[in-house]
Amino acid sequence: MVIKDTGIGNAEVFFADLEHYMGDLGFYRGAWDYGHATYDYKIEDKGSVYYLRVEANVTEGKLEDTHATLKLEEPYMGRHLFPHGFDYDSPIPESVLKTAKSKLQLLSEKLSSH
């Protein structure tokens, strides 16, 4: 499920700033290479696990360089399927979506103050 109108998609930010913002909000950098990173936020609800994901693509420099510039994609969510899969089409419970949108609002505020 893509979450639109968050103010995050297409935002550009320095790598060091993004790492700081994401860490403050409880996201962790999962998959990454020198041109791309995926930040995840885990939400548990009634025995199911959901991940809010924000992807970042390097537009200048390379990841791990403090001044590398990253462009963010629209955030999306999926339900974790044991052991290593995700279902991005399953409905997201309202309480989980509310938590996700709250995190995204905080991230948007940090990005706009950047």
Short mmCIF file of C-alpha atoms in Angstrom, two decimals:
data_model
loop_
_atom_site.label_atom_id
_atom_site.label_comp_id
_atom_site.label_asym_id
_atom_site.label_seq_id
_atom_site.Cartn_x
_atom_site.Cartn_y
_atom_site.Cartn_z
CA MET A 1 0.00 0.00 0.00
CA VAL A 2 1.48 3.32 -1.09
CA ILE A 3 0.76 6.22 1.23
CA LYS A 4 0.35 9.39 -0.81
CA ASP A 5 0.20 13.09 0.04
CA THR A 6 2.68 12.88 2.90
CA GLY A 7 5.09 15.58 1.73
CA ILE A 8 7.85 12.97 1.65
CA GLY A 9 7.85 11.70 -1.94
CA ASN A 10 10.42 13.59 -4.06
CA ALA A 11 11.94 15.34 -1.03
CA GLU A 12 15.72 15.69 -1.23
CA VAL A 13 17.95 15.52 1.82
CA PHE A 14 21.58 14.99 2.75
CA PHE A 15 22.43 11.47 3.89
CA ALA A 16 23.68 12.56 7.32
CA ASP A 17 20.47 14.50 8.00
CA LEU A 18 18.26 11.63 6.85
CA GLU A 19 20.12 9.14 9.05
CA HIS A 20 19.60 11.45 12.02
CA TYR A 21 15.90 12.04 11.32
CA MET A 22 15.14 8.37 10.73
CA GLY A 23 17.01 7.26 13.84
CA ASP A 24 15.15 9.80 15.96
CA LEU A 25 11.83 8.48 14.66
CA GLY A 26 12.64 4.81 15.25
CA PHE A 27 13.32 3.80 11.63
CA TYR A 28 16.30 1.63 10.82
CA ARG A 29 18.18 1.29 7.56
CA GLY A 30 17.53 -2.21 6.25
CA ALA A 31 18.50 -2.97 2.67
CA TRP A 32 21.05 -0.63 1.13
CA ASP A 33 23.90 -0.24 -1.31
CA TYR A 34 25.86 2.83 -2.36
CA GLY A 35 23.03 4.16 -4.53
CA HIS A 36 19.91 3.24 -2.56
CA ALA A 37 18.58 2.69 0.96
CA THR A 38 15.35 1.41 2.47
CA TYR A 39 14.33 2.66 5.93
CA ASP A 40 11.86 0.51 7.87
CA TYR A 41 9.61 1.14 10.84
CA LYS A 42 8.07 -1.95 12.45
CA ILE A 43 4.49 -1.85 13.77
CA GLU A 44 2.93 -4.82 15.57
CA ASP A 45 -0.83 -5.26 15.87
CA LYS A 46 -2.86 -8.27 17.11
CA GLY A 47 -0.26 -10.86 16.22
CA SER A 48 0.61 -9.37 12.82
CA VAL A 49 3.67 -7.35 11.92
CA TYR A 50 3.62 -4.45 9.46
CA TYR A 51 6.47 -2.41 8.05
CA LEU A 52 6.34 1.20 7.02
CA ARG A 53 9.03 1.72 4.38
CA VAL A 54 10.69 4.80 2.95
CA GLU A 55 13.05 4.34 0.02
CA ALA A 56 15.84 6.79 -0.75
CA ASN A 57 17.83 6.96 -3.97
CA VAL A 58 21.17 8.75 -4.22
CA THR A 59 21.12 11.62 -6.72
CA GLU A 60 24.59 12.96 -5.91
CA GLY A 61 27.56 11.23 -4.26
CA LYS A 62 27.25 7.79 -2.72
CA LEU A 63 25.62 6.43 0.39
CA GLU A 64 27.68 6.71 3.56
CA ASP A 65 29.08 10.04 2.31
CA THR A 66 27.78 12.67 4.73
CA HIS A 67 26.94 15.10 1.94
CA ALA A 68 25.41 12.63 -0.49
CA THR A 69 22.02 13.86 -1.67
CA LEU A 70 19.10 11.43 -1.54
CA LYS A 71 15.68 11.71 -3.13
CA LEU A 72 12.86 10.04 -1.20
CA GLU A 73 10.12 7.94 -2.77
CA GLU A 74 6.50 7.78 -1.63
CA PRO A 75 6.30 5.71 1.57
CA TYR A 76 4.53 2.36 1.51
CA MET A 77 3.43 -0.39 3.89
CA GLY A 78 3.14 -4.13 3.89
CA ARG A 79 2.30 -6.99 6.21
CA HIS A 80 5.20 -9.27 7.04
CA LEU A 81 4.79 -12.88 5.97
CA PHE A 82 6.89 -15.36 7.93
CA PRO A 83 9.74 -15.98 7.38
CA HIS A 84 10.91 -13.50 4.71
CA GLY A 85 8.03 -12.15 2.67
CA PHE A 86 5.74 -9.14 2.49
CA ASP A 87 2.16 -8.68 1.35
CA TYR A 88 1.78 -5.15 0.03
CA ASP A 89 -1.82 -5.70 -1.06
CA SER A 90 -3.39 -6.80 2.22
CA PRO A 91 -5.55 -4.28 4.06
CA ILE A 92 -3.81 -2.30 6.79
CA PRO A 93 -5.74 -1.98 10.08
CA GLU A 94 -6.79 1.57 10.88
CA SER A 95 -4.77 1.65 14.13
CA VAL A 96 -1.60 0.65 12.23
CA LEU A 97 -2.26 3.19 9.50
CA LYS A 98 -2.80 5.89 12.12
CA THR A 99 0.58 5.10 13.71
CA ALA A 100 2.26 5.11 10.28
CA LYS A 101 0.73 8.45 9.28
CA SER A 102 1.81 9.97 12.58
CA LYS A 103 5.42 8.89 11.95
CA LEU A 104 5.26 10.21 8.41
CA GLN A 105 3.91 13.56 9.62
CA LEU A 106 6.85 13.87 12.00
CA LEU A 107 9.27 12.97 9.22
CA SER A 108 7.67 15.50 6.89
CA GLU A 109 8.05 18.20 9.54
CA LYS A 110 11.74 17.35 9.97
CA LEU A 111 12.28 17.42 6.21
CA SER A 112 10.49 20.75 5.76
CA SER A 113 12.57 22.35 8.51
CA HIS A 114 15.72 21.10 6.71
#
